[in-house]
Structures are given as C-alpha cells and as structure tokens.
PDB file of C-alpha atoms in Angstrom:
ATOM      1  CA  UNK A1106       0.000   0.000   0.000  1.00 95.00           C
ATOM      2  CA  UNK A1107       1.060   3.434  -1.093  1.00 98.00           C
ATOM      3  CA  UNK A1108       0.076   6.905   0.352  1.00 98.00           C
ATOM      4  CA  UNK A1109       0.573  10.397  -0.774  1.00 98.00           C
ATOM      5  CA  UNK A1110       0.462  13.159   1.525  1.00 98.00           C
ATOM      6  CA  UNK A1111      -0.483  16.106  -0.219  1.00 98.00           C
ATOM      7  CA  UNK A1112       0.307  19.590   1.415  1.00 97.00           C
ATOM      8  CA  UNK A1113      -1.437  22.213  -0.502  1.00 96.00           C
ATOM      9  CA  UNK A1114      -0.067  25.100   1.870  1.00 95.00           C
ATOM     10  CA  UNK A1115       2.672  27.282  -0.069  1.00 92.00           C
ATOM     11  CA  UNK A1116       4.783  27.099   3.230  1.00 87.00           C
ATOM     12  CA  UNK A1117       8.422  25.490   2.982  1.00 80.00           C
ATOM     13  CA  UNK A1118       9.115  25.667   6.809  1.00 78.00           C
ATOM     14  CA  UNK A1119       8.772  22.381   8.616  1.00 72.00           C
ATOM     15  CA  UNK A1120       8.033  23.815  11.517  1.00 83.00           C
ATOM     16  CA  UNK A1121       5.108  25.489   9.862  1.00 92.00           C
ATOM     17  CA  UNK A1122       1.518  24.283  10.662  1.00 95.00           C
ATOM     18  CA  UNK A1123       1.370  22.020   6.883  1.00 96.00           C
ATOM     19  CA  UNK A1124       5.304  20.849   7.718  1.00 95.00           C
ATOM     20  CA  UNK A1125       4.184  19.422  11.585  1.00 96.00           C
ATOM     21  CA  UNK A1126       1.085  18.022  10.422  1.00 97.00           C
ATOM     22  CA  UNK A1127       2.618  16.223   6.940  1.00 97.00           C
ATOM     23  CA  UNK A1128       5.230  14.848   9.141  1.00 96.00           C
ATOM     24  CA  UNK A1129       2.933  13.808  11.515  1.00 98.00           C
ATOM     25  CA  UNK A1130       1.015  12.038   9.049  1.00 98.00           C
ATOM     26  CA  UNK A1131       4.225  10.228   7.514  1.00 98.00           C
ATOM     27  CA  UNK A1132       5.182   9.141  10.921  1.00 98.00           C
ATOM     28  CA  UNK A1133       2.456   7.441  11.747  1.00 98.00           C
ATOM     29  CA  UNK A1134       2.099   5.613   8.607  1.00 98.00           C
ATOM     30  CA  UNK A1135       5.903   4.832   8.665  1.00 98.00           C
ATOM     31  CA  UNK A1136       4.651   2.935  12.368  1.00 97.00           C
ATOM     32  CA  UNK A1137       1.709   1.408  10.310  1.00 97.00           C
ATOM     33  CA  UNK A1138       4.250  -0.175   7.834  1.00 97.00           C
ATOM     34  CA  UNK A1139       2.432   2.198   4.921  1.00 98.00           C
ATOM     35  CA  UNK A1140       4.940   3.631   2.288  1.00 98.00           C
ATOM     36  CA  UNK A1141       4.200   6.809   2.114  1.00 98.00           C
ATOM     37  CA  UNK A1142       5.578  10.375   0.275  1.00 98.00           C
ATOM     38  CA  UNK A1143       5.458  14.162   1.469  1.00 98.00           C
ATOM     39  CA  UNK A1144       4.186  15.987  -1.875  1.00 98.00           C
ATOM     40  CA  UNK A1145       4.706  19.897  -0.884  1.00 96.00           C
ATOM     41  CA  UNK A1146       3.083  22.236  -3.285  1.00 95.00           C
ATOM     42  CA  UNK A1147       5.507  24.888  -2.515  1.00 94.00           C
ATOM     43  CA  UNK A1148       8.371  22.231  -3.557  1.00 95.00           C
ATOM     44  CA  UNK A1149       7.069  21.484  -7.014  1.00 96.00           C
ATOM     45  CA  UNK A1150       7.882  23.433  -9.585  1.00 96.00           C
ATOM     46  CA  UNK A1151       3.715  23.288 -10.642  1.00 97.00           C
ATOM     47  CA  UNK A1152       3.060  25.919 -13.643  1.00 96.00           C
ATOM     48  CA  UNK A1153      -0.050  27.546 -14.312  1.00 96.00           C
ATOM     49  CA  UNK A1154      -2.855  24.870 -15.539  1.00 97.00           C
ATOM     50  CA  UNK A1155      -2.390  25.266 -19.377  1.00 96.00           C
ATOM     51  CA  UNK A1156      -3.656  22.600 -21.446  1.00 89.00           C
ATOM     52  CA  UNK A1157      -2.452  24.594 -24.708  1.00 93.00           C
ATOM     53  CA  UNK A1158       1.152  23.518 -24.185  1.00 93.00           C
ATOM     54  CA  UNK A1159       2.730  21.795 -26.626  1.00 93.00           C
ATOM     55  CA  UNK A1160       4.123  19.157 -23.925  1.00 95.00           C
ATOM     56  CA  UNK A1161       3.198  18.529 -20.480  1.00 96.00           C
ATOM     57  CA  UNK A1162       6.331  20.152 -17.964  1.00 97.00           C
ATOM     58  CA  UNK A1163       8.187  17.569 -16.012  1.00 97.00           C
ATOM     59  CA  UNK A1164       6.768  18.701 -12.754  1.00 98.00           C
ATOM     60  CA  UNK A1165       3.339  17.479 -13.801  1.00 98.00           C
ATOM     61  CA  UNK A1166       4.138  14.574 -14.950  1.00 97.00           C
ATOM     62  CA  UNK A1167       6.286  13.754 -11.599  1.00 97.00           C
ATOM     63  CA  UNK A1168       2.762  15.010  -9.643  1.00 98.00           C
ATOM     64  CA  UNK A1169       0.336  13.104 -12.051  1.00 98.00           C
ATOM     65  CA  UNK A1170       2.930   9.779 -11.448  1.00 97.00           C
ATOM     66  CA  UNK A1171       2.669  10.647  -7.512  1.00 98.00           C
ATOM     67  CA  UNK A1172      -0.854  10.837  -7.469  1.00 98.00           C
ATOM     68  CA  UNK A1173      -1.777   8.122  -9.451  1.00 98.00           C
ATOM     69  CA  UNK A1174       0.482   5.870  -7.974  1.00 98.00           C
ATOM     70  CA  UNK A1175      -0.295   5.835  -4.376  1.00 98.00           C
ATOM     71  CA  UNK A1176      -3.290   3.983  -3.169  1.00 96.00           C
ATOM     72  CA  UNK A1177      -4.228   6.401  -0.247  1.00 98.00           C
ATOM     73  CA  UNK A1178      -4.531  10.094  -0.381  1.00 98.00           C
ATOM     74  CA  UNK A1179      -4.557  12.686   2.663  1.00 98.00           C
ATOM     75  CA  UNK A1180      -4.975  16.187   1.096  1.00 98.00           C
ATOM     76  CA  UNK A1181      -3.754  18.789   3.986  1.00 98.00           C
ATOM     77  CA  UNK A1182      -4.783  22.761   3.411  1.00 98.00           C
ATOM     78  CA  UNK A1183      -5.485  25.607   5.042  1.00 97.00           C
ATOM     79  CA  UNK A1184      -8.502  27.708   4.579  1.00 97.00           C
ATOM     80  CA  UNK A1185      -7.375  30.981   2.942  1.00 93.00           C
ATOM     81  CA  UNK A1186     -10.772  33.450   2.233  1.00 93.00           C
ATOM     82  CA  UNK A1187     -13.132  30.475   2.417  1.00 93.00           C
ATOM     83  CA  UNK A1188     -11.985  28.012   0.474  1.00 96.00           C
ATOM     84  CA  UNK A1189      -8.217  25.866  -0.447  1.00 97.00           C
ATOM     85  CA  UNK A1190      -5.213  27.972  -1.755  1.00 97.00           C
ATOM     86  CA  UNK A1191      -5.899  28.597  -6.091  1.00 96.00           C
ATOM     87  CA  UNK A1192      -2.123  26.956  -6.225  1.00 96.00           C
ATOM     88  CA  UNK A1193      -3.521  23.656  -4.875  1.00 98.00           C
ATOM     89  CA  UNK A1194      -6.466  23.956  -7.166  1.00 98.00           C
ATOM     90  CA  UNK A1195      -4.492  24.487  -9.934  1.00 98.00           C
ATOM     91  CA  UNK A1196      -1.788  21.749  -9.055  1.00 98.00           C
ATOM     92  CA  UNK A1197      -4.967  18.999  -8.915  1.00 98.00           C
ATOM     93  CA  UNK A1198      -6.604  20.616 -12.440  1.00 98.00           C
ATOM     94  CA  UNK A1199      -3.135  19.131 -13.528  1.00 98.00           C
ATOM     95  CA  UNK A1200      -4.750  16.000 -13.084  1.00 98.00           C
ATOM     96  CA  UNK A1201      -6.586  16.540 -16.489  1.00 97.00           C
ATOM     97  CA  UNK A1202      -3.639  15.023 -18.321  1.00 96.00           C
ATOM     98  CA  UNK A1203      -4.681  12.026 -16.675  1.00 97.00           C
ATOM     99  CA  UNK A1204      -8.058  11.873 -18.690  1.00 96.00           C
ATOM    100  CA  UNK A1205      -7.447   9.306 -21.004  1.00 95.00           C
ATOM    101  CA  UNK A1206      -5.685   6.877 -19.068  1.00 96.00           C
ATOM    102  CA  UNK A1207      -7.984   3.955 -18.004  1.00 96.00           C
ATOM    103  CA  UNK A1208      -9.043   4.092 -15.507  1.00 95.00           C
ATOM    104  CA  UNK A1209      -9.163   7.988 -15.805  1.00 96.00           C
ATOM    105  CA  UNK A1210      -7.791  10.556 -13.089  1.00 97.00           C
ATOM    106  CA  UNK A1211      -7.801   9.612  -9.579  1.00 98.00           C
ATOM    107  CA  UNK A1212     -10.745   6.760  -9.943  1.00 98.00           C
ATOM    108  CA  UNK A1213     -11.323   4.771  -6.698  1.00 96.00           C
ATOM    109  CA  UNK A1214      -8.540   5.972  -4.602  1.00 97.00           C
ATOM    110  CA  UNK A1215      -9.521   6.926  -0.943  1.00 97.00           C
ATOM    111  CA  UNK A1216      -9.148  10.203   0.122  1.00 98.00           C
ATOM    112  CA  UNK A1217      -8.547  11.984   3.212  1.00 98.00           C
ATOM    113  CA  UNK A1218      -9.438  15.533   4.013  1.00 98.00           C
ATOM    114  CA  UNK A1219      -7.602  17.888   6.399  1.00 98.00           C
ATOM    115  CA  UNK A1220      -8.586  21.065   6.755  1.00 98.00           C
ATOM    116  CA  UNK A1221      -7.156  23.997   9.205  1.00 98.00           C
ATOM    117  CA  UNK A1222      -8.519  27.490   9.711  1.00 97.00           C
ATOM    118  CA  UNK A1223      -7.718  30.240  12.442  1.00 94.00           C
ATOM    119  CA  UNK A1224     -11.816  30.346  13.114  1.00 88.00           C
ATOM    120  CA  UNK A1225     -14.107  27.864  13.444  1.00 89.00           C
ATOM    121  CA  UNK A1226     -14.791  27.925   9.214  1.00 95.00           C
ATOM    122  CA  UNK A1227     -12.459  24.601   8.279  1.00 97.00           C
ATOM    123  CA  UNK A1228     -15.127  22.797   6.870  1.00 96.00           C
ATOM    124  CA  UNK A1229     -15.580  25.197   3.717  1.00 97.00           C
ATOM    125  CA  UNK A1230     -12.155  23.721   3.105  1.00 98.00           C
ATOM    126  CA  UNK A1231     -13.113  20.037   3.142  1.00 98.00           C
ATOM    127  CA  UNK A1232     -16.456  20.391   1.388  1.00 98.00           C
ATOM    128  CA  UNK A1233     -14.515  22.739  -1.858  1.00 98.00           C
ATOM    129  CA  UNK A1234     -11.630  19.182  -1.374  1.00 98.00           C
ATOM    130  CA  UNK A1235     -14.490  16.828  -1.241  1.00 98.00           C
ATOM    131  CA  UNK A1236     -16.174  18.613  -4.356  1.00 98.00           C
ATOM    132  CA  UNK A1237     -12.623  18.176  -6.048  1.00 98.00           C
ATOM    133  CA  UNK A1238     -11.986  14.849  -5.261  1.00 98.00           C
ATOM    134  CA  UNK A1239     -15.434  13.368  -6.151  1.00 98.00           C
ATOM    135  CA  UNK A1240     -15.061  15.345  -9.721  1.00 98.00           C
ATOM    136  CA  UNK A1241     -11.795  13.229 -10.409  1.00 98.00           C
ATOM    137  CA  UNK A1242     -13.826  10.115  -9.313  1.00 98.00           C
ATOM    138  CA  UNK A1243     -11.676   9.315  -5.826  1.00 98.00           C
ATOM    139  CA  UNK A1244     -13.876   8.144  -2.764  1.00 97.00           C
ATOM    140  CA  UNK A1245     -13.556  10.554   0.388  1.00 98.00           C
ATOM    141  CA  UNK A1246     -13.301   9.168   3.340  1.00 98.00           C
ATOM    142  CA  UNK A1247     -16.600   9.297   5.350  1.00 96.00           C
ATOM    143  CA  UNK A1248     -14.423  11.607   7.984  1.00 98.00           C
ATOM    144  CA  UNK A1249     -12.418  14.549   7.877  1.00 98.00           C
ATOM    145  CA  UNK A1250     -10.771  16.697  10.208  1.00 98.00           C
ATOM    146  CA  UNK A1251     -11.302  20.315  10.378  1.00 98.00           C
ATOM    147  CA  UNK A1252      -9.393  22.170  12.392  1.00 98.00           C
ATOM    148  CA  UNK A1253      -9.598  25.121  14.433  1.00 97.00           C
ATOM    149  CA  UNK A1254      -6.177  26.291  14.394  1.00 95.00           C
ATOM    150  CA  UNK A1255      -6.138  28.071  18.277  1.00 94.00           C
ATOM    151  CA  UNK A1256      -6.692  24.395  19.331  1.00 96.00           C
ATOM    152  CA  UNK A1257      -4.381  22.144  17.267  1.00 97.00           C
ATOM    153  CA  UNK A1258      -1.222  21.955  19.610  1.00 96.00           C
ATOM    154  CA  UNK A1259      -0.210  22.227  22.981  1.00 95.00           C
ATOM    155  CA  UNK A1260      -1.096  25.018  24.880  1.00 91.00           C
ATOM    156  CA  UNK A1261       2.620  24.516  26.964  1.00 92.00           C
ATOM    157  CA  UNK A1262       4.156  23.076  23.682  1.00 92.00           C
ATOM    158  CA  UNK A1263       3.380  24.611  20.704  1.00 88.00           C
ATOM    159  CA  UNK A1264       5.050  21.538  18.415  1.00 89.00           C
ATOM    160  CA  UNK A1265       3.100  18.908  20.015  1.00 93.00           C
ATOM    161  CA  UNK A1266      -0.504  18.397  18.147  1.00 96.00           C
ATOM    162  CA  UNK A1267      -2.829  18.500  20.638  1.00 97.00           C
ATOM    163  CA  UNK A1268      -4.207  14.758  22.116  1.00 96.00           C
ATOM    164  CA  UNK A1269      -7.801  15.596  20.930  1.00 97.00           C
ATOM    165  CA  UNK A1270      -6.310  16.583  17.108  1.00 98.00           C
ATOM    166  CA  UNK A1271      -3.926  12.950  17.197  1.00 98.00           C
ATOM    167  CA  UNK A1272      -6.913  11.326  18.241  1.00 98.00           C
ATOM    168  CA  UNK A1273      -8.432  12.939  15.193  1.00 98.00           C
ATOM    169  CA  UNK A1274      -5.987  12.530  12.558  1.00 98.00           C
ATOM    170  CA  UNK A1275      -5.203   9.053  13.860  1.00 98.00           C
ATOM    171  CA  UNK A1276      -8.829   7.997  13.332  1.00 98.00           C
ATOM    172  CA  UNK A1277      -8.630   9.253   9.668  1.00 98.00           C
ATOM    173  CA  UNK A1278      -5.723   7.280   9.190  1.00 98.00           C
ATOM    174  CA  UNK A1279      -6.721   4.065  10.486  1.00 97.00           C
ATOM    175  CA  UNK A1280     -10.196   4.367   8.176  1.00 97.00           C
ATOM    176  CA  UNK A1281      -8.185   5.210   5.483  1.00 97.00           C
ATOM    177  CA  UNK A1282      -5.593   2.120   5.541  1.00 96.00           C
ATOM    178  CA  UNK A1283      -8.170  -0.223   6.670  1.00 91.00           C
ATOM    179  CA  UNK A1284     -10.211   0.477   3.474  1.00 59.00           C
ATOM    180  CA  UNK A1285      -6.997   0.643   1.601  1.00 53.00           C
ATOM    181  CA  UNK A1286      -6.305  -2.836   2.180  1.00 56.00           C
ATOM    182  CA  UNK A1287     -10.004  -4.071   2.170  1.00 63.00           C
ATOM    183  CA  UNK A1288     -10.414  -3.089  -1.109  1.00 59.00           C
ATOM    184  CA  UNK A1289      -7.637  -4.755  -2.478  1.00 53.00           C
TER     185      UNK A1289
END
C-alpha cells in the first residue's frame, strides 16, 4: 500500500503548521508499515494549468505519477478566504492530463481531508476538497478533520498536536488504511 500526503499550503518551513502536520502524518504511517511520500506544493515546480502547451512540464508529470500511484490520499490545506489555496487547485486541475488513461484521473482511490482554519470555518475547506476529489472520481473518506487552528497543539508546547487533534488525525488514518487494504 502506497500513500501520498499532499500539502497544498505554499509554506516550505517544517516547523510550519502544513510541515508538523505532513510529518505527523508520515510518521504514523511509517509505524503502520504504509509507504508513504510528502508531496509539498511549494516544492514542485507546478506551472499555471495550461492545457495549450505543446508538452506537459516535467513537474506534472512527476505530480500526475505521484498521485496516481499511491493507493491512499490525505490532502492537507489551510482555509485561505473560504476556500483551499488557487495553487492547490491548480496543481490537482493538472490531473486533467490524466483523462485518457484507463481508468481515468484519480478513480477509486480513498481520500482523506484535512482542513485547518484560524476560526471555526475549516469545513468550507473540506467540502470545496471533497467537491474536487469526487469530480476526479476518488472516494472521500466518510471523515475529515477540520481544524480550528487556536486548538491544534499544545497550549505549553506549541510543536506537540494536541491529544484531541492525534486522536483525530489518527482515526482518519486508520479508516483510510483499513479500506486501503479491504479493497484490495
């Protein structure tokens, strides 16, 4: 089983709120025996969506081979003006080169939706993911974490998530690679 972590957050600092929780999320499918990969938007090199180029750029075609690959998604964004970043909308409309492969962009993987926002509005984030995902014809996971940032780590430690957020996110992991591997 294969999972791709996918931080749509244009933030290249691991100790940034997208760095702790990838990590977070690749650690505890490293101790779950699940291969998994950190894809960070900010990292990629993604151009503009532009389906009048005369070849697709190399950093789609590594994203499109990282996406299609992995059996398990978990999609990780903040909420920026109600809704995910435009550069991780645009970096999944990428996906469109994937149209005529069979089966066609991200059908039947299982997705997971994060979501983080500094009010209580988080779940605009999932439902514009979930709306994504379902148009590239992946399941989402029948639970998703948003999150109200104020309450995510540690009052005393600030890099510590917070035991009612691991309890959370470890939930959404557990559904995710226990329908992973029942649907095998």
């Amino acid at each position: 089983m294969k999972a791709l972590i996918f931080n749509g957050a244009l933030e290249r600092r691991q100790e940034s709120t997208s760095g702790k929780l990838s990590h977070y999320f690749s650690d505890q499918l490293n101790q779950r025996g699940v291969e998994n990969t950190i894809f960070n938007l900010a990292d990629s090199g993604i151009p503009l969506f532009d389906l009048s180029l005369n070849r697709v750029p190399n950093a789609v075609k590594i994203m499109n081979n990282l996406f299609l690959e992995a059996d398990i998604h978990f999609w990780l964004s903040p909420l920026y003006h109600g809704s995910i970043p435009g550069v991780m909308k645009n970096c999944l409309d990428w996906l469109e080169v994937s149209a005529k492969n069979k089966p066609a962009y991200l059908t039947d993987k299982h997705i997971g939706l994060v979501c983080w926002a500094d009010g209580v509005h988080a779940l605009q984030g999932i439902n514009a993911m979930d709306a994504i995902a379902k148009s590239l014809r992946a399941w989402t996971l029948p639970f998703s974490v948003p999150i109200m940032k104020s309450t995510l780590f540690e009052s005393d430690n600030p890099n510590v998530l917070s035991s009612a957020y691991q309890c959370k996110l470890d939930l959404l992991i557990d559904i995710a690679t226990k329908k992973s591997s029942e649907s095998r």
